[in-house]
mmCIF file of C-alpha atoms in Angstrom:
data_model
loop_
_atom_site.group_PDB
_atom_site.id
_atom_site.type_symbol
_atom_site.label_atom_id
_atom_site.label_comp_id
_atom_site.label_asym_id
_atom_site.label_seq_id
_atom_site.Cartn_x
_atom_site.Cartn_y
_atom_site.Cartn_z
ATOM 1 C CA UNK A 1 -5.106 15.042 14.822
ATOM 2 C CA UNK A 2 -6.675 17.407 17.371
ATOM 3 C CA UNK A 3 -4.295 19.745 16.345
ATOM 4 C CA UNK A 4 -3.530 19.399 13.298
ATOM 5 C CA UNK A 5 -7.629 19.255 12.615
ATOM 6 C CA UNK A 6 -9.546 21.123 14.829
ATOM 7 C CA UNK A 7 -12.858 21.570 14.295
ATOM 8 C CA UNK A 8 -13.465 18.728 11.801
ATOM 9 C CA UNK A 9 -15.688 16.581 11.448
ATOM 10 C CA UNK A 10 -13.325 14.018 9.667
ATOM 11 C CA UNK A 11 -9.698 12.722 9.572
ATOM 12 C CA UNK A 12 -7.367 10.370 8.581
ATOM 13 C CA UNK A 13 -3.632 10.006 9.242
ATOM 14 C CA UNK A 14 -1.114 7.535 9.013
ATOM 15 C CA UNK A 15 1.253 6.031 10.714
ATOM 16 C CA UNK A 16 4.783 3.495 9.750
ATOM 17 C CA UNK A 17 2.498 1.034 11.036
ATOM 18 C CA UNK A 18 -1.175 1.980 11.641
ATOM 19 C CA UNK A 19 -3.747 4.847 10.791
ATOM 20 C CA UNK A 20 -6.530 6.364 12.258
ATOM 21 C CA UNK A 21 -9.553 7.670 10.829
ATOM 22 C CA UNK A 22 -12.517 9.137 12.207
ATOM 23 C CA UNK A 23 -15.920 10.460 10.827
ATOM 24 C CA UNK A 24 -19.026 11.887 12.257
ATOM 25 C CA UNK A 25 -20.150 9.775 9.440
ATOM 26 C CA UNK A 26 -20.208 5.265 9.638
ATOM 27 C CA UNK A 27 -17.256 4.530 7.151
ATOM 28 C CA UNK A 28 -17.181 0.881 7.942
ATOM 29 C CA UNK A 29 -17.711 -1.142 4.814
ATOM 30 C CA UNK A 30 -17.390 1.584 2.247
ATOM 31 C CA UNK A 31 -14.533 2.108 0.127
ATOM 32 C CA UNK A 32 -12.711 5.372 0.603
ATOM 33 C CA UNK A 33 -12.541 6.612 -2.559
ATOM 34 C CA UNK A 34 -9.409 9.499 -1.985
ATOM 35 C CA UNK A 35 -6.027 8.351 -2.230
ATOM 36 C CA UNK A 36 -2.576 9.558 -1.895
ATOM 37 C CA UNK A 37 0.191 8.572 -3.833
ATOM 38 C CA UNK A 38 3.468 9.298 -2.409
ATOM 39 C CA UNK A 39 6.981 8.788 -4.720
ATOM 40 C CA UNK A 40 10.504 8.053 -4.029
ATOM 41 C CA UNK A 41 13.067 10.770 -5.712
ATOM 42 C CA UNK A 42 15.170 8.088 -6.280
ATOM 43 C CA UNK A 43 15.243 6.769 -10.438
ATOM 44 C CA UNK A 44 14.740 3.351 -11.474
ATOM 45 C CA UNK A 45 15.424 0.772 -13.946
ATOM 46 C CA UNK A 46 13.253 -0.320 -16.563
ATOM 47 C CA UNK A 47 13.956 -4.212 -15.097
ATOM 48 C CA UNK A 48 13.287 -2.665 -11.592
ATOM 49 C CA UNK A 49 10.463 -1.015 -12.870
ATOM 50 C CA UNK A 50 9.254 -3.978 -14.658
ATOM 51 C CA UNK A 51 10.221 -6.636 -11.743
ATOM 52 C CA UNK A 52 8.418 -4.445 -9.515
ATOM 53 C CA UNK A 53 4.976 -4.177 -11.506
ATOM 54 C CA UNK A 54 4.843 -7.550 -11.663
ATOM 55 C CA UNK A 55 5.480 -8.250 -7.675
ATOM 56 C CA UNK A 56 3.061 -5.436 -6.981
ATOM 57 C CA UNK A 57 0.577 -6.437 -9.430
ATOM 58 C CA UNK A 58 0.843 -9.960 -8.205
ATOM 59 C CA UNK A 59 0.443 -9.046 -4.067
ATOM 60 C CA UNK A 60 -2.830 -7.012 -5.342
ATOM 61 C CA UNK A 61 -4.031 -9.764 -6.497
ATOM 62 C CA UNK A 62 -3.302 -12.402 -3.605
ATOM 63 C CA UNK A 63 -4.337 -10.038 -0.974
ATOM 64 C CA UNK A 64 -8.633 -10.281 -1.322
ATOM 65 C CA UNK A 65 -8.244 -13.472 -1.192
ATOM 66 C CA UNK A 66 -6.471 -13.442 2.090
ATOM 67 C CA UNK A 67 -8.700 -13.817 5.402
ATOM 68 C CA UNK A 68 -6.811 -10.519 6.493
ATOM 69 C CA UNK A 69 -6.788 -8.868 3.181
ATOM 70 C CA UNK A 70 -3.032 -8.723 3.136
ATOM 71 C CA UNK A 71 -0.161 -9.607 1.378
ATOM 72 C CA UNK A 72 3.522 -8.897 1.571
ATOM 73 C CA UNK A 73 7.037 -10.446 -0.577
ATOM 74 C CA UNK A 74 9.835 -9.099 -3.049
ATOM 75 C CA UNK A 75 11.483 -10.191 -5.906
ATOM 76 C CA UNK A 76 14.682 -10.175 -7.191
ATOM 77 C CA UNK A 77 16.292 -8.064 -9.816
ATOM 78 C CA UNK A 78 19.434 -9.102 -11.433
ATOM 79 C CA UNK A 79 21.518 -10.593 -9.434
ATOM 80 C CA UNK A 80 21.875 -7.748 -6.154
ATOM 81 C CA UNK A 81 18.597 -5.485 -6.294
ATOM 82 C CA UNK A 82 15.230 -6.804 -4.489
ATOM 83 C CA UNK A 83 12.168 -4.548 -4.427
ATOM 84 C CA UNK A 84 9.722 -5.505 -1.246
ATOM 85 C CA UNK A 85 5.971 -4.567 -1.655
ATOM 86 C CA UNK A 86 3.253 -4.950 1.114
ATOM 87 C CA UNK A 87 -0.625 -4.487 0.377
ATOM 88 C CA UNK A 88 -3.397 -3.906 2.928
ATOM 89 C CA UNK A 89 -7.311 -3.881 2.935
ATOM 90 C CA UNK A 90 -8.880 -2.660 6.021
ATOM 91 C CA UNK A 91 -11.100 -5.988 6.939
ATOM 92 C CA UNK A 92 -14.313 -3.429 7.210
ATOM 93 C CA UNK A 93 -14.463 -4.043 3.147
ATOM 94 C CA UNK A 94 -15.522 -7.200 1.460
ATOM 95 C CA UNK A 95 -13.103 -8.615 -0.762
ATOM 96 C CA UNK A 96 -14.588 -6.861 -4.010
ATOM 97 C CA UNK A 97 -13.958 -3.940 -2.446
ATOM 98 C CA UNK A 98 -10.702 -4.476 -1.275
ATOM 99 C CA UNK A 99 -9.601 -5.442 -4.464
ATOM 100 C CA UNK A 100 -11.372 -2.808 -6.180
ATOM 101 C CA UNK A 101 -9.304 -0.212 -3.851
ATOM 102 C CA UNK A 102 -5.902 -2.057 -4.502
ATOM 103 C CA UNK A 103 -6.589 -1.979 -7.938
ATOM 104 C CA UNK A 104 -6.897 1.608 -7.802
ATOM 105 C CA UNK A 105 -4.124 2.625 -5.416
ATOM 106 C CA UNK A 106 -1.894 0.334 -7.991
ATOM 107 C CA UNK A 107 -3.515 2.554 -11.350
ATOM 108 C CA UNK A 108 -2.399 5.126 -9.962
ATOM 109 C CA UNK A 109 0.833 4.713 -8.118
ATOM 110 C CA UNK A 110 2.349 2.842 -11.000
ATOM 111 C CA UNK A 111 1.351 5.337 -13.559
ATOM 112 C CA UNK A 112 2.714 8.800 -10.843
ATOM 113 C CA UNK A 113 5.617 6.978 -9.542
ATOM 114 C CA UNK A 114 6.410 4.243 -12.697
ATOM 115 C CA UNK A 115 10.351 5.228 -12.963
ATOM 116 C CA UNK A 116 10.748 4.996 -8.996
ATOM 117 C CA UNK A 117 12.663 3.303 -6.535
ATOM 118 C CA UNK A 118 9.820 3.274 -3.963
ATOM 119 C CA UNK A 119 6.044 4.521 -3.348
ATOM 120 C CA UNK A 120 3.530 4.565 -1.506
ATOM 121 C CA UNK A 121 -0.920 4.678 -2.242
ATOM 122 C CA UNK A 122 -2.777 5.697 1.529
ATOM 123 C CA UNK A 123 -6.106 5.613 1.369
ATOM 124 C CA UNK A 124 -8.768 4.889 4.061
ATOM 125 C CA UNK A 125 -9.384 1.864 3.120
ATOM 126 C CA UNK A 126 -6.305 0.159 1.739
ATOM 127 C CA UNK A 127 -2.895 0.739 1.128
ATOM 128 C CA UNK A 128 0.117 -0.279 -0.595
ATOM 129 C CA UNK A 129 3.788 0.156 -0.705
ATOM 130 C CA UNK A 130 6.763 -0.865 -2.349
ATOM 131 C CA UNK A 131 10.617 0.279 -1.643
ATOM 132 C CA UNK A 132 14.103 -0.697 -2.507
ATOM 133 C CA UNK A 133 14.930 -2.204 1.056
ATOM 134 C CA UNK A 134 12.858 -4.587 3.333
ATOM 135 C CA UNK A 135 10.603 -2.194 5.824
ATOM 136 C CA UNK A 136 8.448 -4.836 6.985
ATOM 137 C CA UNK A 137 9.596 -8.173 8.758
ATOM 138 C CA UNK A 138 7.750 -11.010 7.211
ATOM 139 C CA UNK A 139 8.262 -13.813 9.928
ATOM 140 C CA UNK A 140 5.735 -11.369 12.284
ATOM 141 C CA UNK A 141 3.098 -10.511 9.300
ATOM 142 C CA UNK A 142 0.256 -12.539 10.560
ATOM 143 C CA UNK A 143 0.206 -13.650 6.746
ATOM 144 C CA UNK A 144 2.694 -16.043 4.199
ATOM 145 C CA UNK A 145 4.766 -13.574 2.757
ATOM 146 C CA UNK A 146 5.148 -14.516 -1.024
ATOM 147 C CA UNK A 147 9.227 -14.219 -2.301
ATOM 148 C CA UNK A 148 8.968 -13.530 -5.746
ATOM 149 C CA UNK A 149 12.274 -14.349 -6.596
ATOM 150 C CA UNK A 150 13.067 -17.718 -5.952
#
């Protein structure tokens, strides 16, 4: 980030599986308000589509609820297709807030990226993700992983 930012005062990037963020400002308990959304080329289904609303919708709203503000599962479409989805609060924000920033990243990945096979909403303070394969392992997720499909 040195590089990539010098002489800033603040920065964010992200990793597969971490970020870092810095400020010469305290961040801790306030919702970052700037997201990116991030979309697959790929096309979709309107079952995928659908199936994958409803997982997505469903992890965003398990995940405040969660002592580590997380969630993770997939669901099945037809009878070969899964989508997976995984949805993060940093544990800085109460659990309004983290569902307040879910909500948001969800708004507006699902409206950018609604005929997608995969996408992704960064923000500071949460995060979510959903793709056509299985990118996370859910057996090391500190959390139940919920499996929509079944």
């Amino acid at each position: 980030m040195r590089q990539m930012c010098p002489m800033r005062t603040r920065g964010i990037i992200w990793y597969e599986q971490c970020e870092l963020r810095y400020s010469n400002q305290s961040f801790f308990g306030t919702v970052d308000e700037v997201g990116r959304t991030f979309c697959s080329l790929e096309d979709s289904s309107v079952a995928y589509a659908s199936a994958t609303l409803d997982l997505m919708t469903k992890l965003v709203e398990e995940a405040p609820n969660r002592p580590l503000f997380s969630a993770a599962g997939n669901q099945s479409v037809g009878r070969t297709e899964s989508s997976y989805g995984l949805v993060q609060c940093t544990r800085d924000l109460s659990s309004e807030d983290c569902r307040s920033c879910l909500t948001k990243g969800m708004v507006e990945a699902s409206s950018t990226c609604r005929m997608r096979r995969g996408w992704r909403y960064l923000s500071g303070s949460c995060n979510l993700r959903y793709e056509k394969f299985a990118f996370f392992d859910a057996s090391s997720l500190s959390i139940a992983a919920t499996n929509s499909g079944e």
